[in-house]
Short mmCIF file of C-alpha atoms in Angstrom, two decimals:
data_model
loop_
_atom_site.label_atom_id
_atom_site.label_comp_id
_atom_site.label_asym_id
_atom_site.label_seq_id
_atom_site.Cartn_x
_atom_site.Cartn_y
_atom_site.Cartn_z
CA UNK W 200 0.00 0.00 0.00
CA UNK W 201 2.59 2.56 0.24
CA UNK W 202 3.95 2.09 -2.77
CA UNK W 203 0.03 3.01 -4.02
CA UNK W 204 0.26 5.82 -1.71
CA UNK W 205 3.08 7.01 -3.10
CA UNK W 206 2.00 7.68 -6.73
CA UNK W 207 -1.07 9.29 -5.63
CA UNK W 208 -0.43 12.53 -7.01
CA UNK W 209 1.44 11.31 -9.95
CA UNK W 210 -1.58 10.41 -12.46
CA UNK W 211 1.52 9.31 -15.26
CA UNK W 212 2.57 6.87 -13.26
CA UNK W 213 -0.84 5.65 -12.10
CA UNK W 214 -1.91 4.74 -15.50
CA UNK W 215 1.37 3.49 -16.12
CA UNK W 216 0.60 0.96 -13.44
CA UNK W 217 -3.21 0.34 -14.50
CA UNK W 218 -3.94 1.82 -17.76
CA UNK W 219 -6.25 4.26 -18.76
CA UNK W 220 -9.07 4.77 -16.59
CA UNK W 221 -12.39 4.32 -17.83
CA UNK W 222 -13.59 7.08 -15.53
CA UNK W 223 -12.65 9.44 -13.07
CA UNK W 224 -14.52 11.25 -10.32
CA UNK W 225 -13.16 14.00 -8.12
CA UNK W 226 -15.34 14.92 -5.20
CA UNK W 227 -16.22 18.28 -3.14
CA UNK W 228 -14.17 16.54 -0.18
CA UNK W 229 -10.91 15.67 -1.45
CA UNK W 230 -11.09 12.06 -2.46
CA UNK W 231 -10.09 11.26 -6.18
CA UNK W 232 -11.95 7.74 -7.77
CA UNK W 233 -10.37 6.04 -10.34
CA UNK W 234 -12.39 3.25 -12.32
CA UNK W 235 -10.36 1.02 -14.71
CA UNK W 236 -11.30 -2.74 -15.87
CA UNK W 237 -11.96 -4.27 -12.93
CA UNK W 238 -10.52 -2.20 -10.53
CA UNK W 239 -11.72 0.51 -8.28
CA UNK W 240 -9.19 2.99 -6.76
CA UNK W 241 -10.02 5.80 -4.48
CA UNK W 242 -7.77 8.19 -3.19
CA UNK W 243 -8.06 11.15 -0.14
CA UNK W 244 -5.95 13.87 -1.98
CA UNK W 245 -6.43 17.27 0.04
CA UNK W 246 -4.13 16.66 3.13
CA UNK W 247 -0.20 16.48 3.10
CA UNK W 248 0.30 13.09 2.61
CA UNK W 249 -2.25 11.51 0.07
CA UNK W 250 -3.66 8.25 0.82
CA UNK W 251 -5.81 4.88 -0.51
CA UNK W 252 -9.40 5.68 0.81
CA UNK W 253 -9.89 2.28 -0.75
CA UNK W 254 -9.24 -0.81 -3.65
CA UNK W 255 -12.01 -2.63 -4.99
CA UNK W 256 -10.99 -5.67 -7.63
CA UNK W 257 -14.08 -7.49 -9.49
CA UNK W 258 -11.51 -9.35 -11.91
CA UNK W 259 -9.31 -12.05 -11.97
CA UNK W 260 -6.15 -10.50 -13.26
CA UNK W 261 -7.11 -6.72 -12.06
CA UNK W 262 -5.12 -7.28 -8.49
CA UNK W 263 -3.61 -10.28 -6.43
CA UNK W 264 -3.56 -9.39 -2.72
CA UNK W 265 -1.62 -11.37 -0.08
CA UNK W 266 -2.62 -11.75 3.58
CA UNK W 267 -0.58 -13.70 5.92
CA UNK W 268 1.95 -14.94 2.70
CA UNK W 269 -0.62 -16.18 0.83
CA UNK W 270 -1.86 -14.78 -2.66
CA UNK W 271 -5.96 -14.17 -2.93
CA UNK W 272 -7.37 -13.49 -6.32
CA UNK W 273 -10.85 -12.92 -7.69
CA UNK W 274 -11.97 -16.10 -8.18
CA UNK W 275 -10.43 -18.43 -6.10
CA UNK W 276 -12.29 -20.99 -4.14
CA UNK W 277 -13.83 -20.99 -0.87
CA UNK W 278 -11.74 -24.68 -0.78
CA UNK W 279 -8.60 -22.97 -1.45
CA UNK W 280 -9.19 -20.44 0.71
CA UNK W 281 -9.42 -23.40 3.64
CA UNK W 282 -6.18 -24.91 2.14
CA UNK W 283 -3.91 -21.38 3.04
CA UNK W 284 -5.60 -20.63 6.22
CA UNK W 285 -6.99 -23.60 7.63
CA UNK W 286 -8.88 -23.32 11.24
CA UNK W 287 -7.80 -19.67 11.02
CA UNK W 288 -10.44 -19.30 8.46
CA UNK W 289 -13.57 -17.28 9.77
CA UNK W 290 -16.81 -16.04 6.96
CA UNK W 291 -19.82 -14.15 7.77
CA UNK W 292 -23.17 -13.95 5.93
CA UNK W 293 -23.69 -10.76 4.21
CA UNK W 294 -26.46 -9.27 5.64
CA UNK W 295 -26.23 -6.55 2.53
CA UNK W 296 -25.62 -8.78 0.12
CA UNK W 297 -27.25 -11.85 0.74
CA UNK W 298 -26.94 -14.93 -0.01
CA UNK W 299 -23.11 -14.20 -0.21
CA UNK W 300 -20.73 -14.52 2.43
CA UNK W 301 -17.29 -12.32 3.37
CA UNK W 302 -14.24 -12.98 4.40
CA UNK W 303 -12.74 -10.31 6.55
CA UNK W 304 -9.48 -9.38 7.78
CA UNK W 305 -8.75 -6.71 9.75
CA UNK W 306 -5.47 -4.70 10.10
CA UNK W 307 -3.36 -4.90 13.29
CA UNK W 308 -2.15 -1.59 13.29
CA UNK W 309 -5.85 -0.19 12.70
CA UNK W 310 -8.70 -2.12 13.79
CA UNK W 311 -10.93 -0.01 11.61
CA UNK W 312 -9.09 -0.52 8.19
CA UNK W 313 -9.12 -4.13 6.69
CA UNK W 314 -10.03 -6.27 3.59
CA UNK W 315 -12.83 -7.83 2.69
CA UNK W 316 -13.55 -10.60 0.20
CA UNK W 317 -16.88 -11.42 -0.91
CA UNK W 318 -17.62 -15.29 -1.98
CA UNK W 319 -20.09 -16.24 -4.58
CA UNK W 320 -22.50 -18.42 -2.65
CA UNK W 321 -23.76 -20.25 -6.15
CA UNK W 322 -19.89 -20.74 -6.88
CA UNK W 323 -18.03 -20.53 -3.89
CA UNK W 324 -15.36 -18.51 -5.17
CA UNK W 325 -14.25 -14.94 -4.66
CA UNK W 326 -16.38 -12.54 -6.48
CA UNK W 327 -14.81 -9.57 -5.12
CA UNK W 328 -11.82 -8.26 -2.81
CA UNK W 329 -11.94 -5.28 -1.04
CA UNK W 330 -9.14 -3.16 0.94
CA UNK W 331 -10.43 0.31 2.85
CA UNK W 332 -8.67 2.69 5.18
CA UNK W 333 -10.76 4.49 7.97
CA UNK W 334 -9.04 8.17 8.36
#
């Protein structure tokens, strides 16, 4: 993530990274939102050090993440999922976005920040992956 954080006010080098956009939204607060294939990227741009508000991946080759050493992509399976993290893994039933489940993790240096990663429940396999930062 700081690597991310690092290029946010350097749009060259951002679509350098992820190509052209296919939109982008700038709002009245100070956070920039990037949309490319498969990716969400936001950005909170008006303070000194720019940050990731937030990552959202919907497709396979759009991000991999890793948590704990182990790679998660869009797609993988719930079984796989059991395979890297064994008795360690814990889901929850999305109330939101029933019938799907989510796999959280949250961050040890911020309780509030963390990653979620929403399962299929017709597939059992990672639909989407999401990474957030409460300022």
């Amino acid at each position: 993530m700081a690597q991310l954080n690092s290029i946010a006010n350097d749009e060259e080098l951002l679509y350098d990274i992820f190509g052209s956009p296919t939109s982008k939204n700038v709002s009245s607060f100070g956070s920039i939102n990037y949309k490319f294939t498969g990716l969400d990227l936001g950005y909170y741009a008006q303070v000194e050090d720019p940050y990731i508000s937030g990552i959202t991946a919907t497709s396979r080759s759009a991000l991999t993440v890793k948590v704990l050493g182990e790679s998660i992509r869009v797609e993988d399976s719930f079984d796989l999922m059991k395979q890297k993290f064994g008795s360690d893994l814990k889901i929850k039933p999305s109330t939101l976005r029933a019938p799907d489940y989510i796999l959280i993790f949250d961050m040890e240096v911020n309780e509030w920040d963390g990653m979620l990663i929403y399962f299929d429940a017709s597939t059992n396999q990672v639909k989407e992956i999401t990474y957030y930062i409460n300022p």
